[in-house]
PDB file of C-alpha atoms in Angstrom:
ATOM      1  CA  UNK U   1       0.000   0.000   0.000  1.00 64.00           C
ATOM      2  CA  UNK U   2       1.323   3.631  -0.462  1.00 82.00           C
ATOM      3  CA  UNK U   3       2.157   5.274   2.287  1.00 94.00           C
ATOM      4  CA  UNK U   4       1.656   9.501   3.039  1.00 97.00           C
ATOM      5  CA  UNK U   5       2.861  11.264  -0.050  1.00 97.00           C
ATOM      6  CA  UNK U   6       4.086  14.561   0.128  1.00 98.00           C
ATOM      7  CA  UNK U   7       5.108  16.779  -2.405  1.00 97.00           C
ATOM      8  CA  UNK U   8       7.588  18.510  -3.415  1.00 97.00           C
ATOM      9  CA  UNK U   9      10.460  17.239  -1.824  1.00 96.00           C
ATOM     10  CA  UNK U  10      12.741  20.504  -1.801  1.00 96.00           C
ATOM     11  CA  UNK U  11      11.576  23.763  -2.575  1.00 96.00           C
ATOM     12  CA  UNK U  12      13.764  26.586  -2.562  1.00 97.00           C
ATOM     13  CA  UNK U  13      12.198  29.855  -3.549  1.00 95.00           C
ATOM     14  CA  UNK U  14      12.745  33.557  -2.336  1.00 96.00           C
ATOM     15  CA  UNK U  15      11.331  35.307   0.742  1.00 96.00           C
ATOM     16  CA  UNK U  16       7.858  36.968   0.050  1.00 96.00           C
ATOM     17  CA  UNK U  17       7.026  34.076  -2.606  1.00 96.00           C
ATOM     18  CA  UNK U  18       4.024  31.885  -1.689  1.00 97.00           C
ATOM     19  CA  UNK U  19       4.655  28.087  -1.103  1.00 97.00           C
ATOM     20  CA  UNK U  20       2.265  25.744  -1.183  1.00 98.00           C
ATOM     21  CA  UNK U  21       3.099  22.308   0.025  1.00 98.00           C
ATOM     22  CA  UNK U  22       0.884  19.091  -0.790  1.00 98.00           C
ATOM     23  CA  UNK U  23       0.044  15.992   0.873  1.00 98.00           C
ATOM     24  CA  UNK U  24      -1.757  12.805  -0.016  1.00 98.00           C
ATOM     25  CA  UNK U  25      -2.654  10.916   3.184  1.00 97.00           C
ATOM     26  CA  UNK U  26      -2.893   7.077   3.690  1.00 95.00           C
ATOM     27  CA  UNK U  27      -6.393   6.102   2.141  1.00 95.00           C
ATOM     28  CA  UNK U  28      -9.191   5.264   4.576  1.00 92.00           C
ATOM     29  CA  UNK U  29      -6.914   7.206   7.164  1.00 92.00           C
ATOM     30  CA  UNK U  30      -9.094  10.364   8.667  1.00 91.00           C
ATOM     31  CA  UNK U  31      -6.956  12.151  10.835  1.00 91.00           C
ATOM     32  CA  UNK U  32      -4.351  13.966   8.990  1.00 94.00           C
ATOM     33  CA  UNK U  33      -1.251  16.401  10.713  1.00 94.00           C
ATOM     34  CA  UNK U  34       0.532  18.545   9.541  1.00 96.00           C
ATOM     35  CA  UNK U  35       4.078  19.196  11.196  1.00 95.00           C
ATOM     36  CA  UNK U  36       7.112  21.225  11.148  1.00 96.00           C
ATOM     37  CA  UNK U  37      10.866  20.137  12.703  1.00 95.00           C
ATOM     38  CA  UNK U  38      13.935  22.668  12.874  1.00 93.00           C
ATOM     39  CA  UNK U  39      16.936  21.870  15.016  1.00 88.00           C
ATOM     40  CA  UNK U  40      16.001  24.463  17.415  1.00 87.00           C
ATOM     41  CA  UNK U  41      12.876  23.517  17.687  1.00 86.00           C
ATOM     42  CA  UNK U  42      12.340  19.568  17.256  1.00 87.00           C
ATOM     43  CA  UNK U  43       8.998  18.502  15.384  1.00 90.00           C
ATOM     44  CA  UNK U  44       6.072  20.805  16.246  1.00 90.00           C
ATOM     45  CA  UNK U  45       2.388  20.217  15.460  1.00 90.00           C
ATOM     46  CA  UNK U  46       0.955  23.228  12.994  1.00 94.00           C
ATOM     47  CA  UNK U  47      -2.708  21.774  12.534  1.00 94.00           C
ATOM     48  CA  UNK U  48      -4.543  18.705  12.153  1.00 92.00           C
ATOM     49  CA  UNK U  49      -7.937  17.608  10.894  1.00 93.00           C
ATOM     50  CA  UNK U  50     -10.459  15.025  11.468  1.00 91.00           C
ATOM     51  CA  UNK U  51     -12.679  14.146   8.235  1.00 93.00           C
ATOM     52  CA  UNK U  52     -11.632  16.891   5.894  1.00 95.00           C
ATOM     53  CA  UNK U  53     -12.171  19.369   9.499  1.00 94.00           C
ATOM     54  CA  UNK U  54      -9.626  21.390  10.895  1.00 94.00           C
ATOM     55  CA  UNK U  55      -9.809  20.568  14.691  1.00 90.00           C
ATOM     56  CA  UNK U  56      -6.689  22.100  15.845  1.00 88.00           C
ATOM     57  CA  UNK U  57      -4.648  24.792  14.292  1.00 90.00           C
ATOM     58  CA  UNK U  58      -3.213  26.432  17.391  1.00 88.00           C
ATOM     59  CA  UNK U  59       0.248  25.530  16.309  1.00 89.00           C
ATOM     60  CA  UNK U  60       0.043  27.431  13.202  1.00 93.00           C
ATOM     61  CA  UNK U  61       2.467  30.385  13.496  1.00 87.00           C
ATOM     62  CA  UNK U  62       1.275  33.456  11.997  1.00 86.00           C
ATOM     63  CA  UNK U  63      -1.692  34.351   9.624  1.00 91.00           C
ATOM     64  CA  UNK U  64       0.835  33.535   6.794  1.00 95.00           C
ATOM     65  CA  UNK U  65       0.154  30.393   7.381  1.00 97.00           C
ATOM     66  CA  UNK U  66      -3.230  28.680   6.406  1.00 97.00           C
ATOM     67  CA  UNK U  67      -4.152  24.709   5.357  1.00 97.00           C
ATOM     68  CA  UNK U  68      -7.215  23.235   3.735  1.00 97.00           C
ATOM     69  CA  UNK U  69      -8.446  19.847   3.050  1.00 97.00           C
ATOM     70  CA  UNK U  70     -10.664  19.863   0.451  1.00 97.00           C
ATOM     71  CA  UNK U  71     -11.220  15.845   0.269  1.00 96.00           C
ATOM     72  CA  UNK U  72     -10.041  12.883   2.362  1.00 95.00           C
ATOM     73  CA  UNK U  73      -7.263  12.405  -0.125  1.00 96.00           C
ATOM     74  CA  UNK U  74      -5.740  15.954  -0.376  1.00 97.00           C
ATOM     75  CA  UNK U  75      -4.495  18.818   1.856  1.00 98.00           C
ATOM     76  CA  UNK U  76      -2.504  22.075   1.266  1.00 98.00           C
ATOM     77  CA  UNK U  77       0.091  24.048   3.783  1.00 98.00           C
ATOM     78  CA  UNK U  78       0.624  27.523   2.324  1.00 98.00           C
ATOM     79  CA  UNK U  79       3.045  30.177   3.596  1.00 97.00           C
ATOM     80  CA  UNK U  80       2.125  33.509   2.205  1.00 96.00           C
ATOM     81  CA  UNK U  81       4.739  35.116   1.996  1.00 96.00           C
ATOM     82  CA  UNK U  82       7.600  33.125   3.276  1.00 96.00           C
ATOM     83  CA  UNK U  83      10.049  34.292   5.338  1.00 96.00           C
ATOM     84  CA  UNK U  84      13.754  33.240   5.775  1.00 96.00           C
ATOM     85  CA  UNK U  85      12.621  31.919   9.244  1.00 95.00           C
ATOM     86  CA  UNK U  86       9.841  29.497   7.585  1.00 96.00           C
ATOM     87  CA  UNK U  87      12.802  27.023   6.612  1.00 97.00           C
ATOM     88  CA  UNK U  88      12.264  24.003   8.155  1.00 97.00           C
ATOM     89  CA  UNK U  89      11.589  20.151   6.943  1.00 97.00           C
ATOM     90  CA  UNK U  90       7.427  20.054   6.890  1.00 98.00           C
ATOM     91  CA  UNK U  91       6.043  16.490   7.420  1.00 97.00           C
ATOM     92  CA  UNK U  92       2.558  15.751   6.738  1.00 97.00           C
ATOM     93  CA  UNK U  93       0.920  12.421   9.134  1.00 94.00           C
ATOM     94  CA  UNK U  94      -2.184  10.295   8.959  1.00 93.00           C
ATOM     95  CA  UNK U  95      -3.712   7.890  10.817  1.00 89.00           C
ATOM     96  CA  UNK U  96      -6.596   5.986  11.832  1.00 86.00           C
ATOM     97  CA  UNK U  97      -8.774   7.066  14.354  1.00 77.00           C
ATOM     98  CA  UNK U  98      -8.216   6.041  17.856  1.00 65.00           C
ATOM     99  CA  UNK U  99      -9.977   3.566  20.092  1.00 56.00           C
ATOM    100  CA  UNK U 100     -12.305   5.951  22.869  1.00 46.00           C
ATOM    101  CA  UNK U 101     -11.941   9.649  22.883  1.00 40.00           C
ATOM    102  CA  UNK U 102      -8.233   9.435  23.822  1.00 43.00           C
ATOM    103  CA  UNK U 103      -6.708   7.776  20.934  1.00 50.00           C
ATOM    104  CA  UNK U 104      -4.621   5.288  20.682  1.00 63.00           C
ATOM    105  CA  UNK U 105      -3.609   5.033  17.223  1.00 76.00           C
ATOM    106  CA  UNK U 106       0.312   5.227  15.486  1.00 83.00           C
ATOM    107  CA  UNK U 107       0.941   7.815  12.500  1.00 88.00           C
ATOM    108  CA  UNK U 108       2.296   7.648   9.704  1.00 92.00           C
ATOM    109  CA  UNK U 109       4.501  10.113   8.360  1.00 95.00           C
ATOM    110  CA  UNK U 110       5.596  11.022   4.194  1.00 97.00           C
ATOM    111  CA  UNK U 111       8.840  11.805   3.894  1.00 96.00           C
ATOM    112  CA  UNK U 112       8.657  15.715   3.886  1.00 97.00           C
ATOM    113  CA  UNK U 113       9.647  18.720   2.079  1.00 98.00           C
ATOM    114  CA  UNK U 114      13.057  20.458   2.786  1.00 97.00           C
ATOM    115  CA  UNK U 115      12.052  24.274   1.933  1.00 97.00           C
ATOM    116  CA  UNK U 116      14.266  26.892   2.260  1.00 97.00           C
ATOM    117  CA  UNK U 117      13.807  30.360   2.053  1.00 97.00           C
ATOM    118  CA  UNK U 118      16.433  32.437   0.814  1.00 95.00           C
TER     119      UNK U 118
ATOM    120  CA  UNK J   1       7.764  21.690  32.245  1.00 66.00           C
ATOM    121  CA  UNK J   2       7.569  20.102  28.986  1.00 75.00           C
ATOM    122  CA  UNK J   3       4.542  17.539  28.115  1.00 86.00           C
ATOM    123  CA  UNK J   4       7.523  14.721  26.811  1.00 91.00           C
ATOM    124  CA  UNK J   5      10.728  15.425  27.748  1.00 93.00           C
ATOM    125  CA  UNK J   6      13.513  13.041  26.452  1.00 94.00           C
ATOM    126  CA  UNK J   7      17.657  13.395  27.236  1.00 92.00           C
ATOM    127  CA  UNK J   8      18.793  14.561  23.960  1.00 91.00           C
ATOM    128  CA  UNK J   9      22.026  12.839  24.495  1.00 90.00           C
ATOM    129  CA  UNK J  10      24.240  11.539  22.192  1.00 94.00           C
ATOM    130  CA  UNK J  11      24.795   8.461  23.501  1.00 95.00           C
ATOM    131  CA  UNK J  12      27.893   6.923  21.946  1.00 96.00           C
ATOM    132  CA  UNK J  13      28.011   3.543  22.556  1.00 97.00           C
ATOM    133  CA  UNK J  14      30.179   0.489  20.773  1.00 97.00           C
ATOM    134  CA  UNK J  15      28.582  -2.346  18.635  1.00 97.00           C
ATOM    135  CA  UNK J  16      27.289  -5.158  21.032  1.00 97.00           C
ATOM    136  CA  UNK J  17      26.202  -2.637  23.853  1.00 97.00           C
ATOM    137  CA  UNK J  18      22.955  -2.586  25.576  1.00 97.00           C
ATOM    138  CA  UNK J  19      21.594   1.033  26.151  1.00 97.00           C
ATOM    139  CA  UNK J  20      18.555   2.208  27.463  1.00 96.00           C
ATOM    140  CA  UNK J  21      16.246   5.597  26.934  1.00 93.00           C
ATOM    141  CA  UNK J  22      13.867   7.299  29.432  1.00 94.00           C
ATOM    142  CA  UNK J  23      11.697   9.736  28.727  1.00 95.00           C
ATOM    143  CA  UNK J  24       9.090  11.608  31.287  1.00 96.00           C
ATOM    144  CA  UNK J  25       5.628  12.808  30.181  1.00 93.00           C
ATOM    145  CA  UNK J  26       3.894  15.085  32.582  1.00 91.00           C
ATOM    146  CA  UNK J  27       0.088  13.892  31.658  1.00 86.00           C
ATOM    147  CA  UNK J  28      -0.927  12.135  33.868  1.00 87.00           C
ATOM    148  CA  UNK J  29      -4.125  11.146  32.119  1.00 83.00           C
ATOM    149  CA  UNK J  30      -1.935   9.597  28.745  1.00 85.00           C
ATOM    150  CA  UNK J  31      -3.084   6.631  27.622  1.00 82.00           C
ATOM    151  CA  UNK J  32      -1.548   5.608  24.301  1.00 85.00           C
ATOM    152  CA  UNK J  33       2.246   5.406  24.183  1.00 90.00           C
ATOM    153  CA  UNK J  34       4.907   5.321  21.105  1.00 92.00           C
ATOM    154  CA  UNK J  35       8.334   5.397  20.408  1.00 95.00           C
ATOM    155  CA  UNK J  36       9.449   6.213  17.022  1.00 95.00           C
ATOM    156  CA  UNK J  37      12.875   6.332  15.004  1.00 97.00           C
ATOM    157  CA  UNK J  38      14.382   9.167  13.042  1.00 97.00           C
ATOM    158  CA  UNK J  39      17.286   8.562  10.616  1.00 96.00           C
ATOM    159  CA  UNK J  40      19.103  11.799   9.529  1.00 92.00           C
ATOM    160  CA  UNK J  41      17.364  13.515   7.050  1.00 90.00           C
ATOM    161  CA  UNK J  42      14.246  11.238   7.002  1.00 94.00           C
ATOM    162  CA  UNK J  43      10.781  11.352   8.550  1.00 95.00           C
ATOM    163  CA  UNK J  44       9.773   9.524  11.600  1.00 95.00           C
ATOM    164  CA  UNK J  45       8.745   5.795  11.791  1.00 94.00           C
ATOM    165  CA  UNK J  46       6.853   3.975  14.573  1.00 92.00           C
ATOM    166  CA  UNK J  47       9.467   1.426  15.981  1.00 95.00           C
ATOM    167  CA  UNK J  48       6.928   0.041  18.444  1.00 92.00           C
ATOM    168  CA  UNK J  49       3.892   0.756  21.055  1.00 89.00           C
ATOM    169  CA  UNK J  50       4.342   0.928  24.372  1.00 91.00           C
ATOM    170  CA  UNK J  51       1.845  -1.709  26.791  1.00 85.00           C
ATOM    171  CA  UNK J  52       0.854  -1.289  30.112  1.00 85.00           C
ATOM    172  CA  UNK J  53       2.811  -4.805  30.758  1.00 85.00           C
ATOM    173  CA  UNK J  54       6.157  -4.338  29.061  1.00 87.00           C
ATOM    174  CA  UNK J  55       6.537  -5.520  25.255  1.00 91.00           C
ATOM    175  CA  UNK J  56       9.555  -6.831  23.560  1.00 93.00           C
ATOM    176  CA  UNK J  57      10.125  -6.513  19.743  1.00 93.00           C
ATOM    177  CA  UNK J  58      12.864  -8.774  18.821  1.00 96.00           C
ATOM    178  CA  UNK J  59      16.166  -6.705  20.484  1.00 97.00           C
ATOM    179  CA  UNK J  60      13.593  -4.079  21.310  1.00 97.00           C
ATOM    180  CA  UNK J  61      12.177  -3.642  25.071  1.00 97.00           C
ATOM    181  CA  UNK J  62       9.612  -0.987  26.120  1.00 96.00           C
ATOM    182  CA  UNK J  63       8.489  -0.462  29.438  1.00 95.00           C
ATOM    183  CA  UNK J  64       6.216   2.008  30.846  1.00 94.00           C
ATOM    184  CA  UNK J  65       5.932   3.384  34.402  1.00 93.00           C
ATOM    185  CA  UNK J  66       2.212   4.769  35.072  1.00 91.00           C
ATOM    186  CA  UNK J  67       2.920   5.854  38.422  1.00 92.00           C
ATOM    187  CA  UNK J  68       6.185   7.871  38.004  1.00 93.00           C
ATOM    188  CA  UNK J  69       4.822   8.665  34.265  1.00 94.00           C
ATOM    189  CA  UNK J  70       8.219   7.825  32.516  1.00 93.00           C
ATOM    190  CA  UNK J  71       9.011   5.340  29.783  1.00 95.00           C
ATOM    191  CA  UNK J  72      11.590   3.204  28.596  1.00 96.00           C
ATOM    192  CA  UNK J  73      13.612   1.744  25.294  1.00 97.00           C
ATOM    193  CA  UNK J  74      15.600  -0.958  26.075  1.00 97.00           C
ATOM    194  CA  UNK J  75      18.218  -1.720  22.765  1.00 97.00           C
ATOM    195  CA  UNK J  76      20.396  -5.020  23.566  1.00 98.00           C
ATOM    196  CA  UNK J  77      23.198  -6.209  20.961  1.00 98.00           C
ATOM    197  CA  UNK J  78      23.740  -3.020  19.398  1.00 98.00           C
ATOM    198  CA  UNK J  79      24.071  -2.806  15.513  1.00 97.00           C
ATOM    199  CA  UNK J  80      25.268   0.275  13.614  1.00 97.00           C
ATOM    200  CA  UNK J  81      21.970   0.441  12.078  1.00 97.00           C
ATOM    201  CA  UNK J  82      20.701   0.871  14.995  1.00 98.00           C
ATOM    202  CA  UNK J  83      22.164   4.582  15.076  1.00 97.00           C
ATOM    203  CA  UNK J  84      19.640   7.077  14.842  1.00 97.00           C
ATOM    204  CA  UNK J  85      17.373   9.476  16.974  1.00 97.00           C
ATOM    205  CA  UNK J  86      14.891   7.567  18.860  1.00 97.00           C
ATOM    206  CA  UNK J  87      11.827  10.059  19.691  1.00 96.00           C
ATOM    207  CA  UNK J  88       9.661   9.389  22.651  1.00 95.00           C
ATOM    208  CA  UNK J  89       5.578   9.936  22.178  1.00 92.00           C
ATOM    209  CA  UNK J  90       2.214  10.366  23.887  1.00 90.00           C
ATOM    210  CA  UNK J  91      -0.757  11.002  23.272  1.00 81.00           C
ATOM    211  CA  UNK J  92      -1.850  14.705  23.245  1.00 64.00           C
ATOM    212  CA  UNK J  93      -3.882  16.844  26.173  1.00 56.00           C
ATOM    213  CA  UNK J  94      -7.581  16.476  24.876  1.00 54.00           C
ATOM    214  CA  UNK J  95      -9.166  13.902  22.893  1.00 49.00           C
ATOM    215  CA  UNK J  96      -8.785  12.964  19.494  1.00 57.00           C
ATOM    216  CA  UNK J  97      -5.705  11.307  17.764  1.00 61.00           C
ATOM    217  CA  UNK J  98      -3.093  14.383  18.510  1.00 75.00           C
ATOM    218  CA  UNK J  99       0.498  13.170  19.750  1.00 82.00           C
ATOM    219  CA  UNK J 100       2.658  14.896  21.422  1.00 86.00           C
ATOM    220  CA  UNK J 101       6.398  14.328  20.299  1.00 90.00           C
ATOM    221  CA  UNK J 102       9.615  14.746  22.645  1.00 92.00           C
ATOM    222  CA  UNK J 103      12.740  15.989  21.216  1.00 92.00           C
ATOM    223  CA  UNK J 104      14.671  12.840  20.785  1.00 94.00           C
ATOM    224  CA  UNK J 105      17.292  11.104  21.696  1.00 96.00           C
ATOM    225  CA  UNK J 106      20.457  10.539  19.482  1.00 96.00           C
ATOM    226  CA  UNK J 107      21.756   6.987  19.528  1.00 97.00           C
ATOM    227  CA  UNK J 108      25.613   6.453  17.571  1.00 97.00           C
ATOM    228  CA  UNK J 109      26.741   3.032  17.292  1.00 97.00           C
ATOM    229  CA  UNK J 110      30.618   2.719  17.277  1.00 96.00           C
ATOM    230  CA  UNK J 111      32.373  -0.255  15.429  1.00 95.00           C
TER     231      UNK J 111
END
């Protein structure tokens, strides 16, 4: 089975351009992350959503950043504009939903996009 | 206080060795348990859950403490492969499937 597939895999682009990062999640999967990791920082959570709805975006940065997920097999990050400080490895997760209200389910991650801002 | 907090190490150890990870989680009310593995410049991958008893995976041990709210990766017979970061997770504060990730642990494997 295919795993998460993100896309692109680098992106290097200039500060002020808009970025738009993609992500296909495991199919059937309904809960979908997305992530960011820096070396200061480790891997922090931006926003996730259950069925196609945001539930959680309080880890999303500034208004430059925004996500959608139009369908269960498609969602968007998009920095507008980027900013030198934006450069980080983004991972997109999915995963099943859990067992009770707490959750107990693994995710899977893609394998990310390097983007740097220059 | 961080939710997960994990010695970040490195922990330089030669092939053969057995080593072992804690990691501290300040939720009391956690239920689901994880560790993962990070290879440099790749995304995360479960290694294995974490069960109330203790569960072994091969070379693998995991052990979790409820009452003192830590957790524990047990590696015996070190490989090189086995070097990587080794990242310690819980489930989030509220329900849902959120996870909250600690920082990792770097593991280095020595011939």
């Amino acid at each position: 089975d295919a795993g998460v597939i993100q896309s692109p895999r680098h992106e290097v682009t200039e500060m002020g351009q808009e970025v738009t990062l993609r992500c296909k999640p495991i199919s059937g999967h309904d809960y979908l992350f997305w992530y960011r990791q820096t070396m200061m920082r480790g891997l922090e959570l931006l926003i996730y959503f259950n069925n196609n709805v945001p539930i959680d975006d309080s880890g999303m940065p500034e208004d430059r950043f925004s996500a959608k997920m139009p369908n269960a097999s498609f969602s968007t990050l998009k920095i507008q504009p980027s900013e030198p400080r934006d450069s980080a490895v983004y991972f997109c997760a999915s995963s099943l939903s859990g067992r009770g209200a707490w959750g107990n389910q693994p995710q899977h991650f893609g394998d990310g996009t390097r983007l740097s801002i220059l | 206080r961080k939710e997960v907090e994990q010695d970040p190490g490195p922990f330089n150890v030669p092939e053969g060795a057995t080593v072992a990870f804690n990691c501290t989680y300040s939720n009391s009310a956690s239920q689901s348990f994880f560790w993962y593995r990070q290879d440099c410049r790749k995304e995360p991958k479960l290694l294995m859950s974490v069960y109330s008893s203790g569960n072994e995976d091969g070379r693998f041990t995991a052990q979790l403490n409820r009452a003192s709210q830590y957790i524990s990766l047990l590696i015996r017979d070190s490989k090189l492969s086995d070097s990587a970061t080794y990242l310690c997770v819980v489930n989030g504060i509220g329900a849902g499937n959120m996870l909250t990730f600690g920082g990792g642990t770097r593991l280095m494997v020595k011939p």
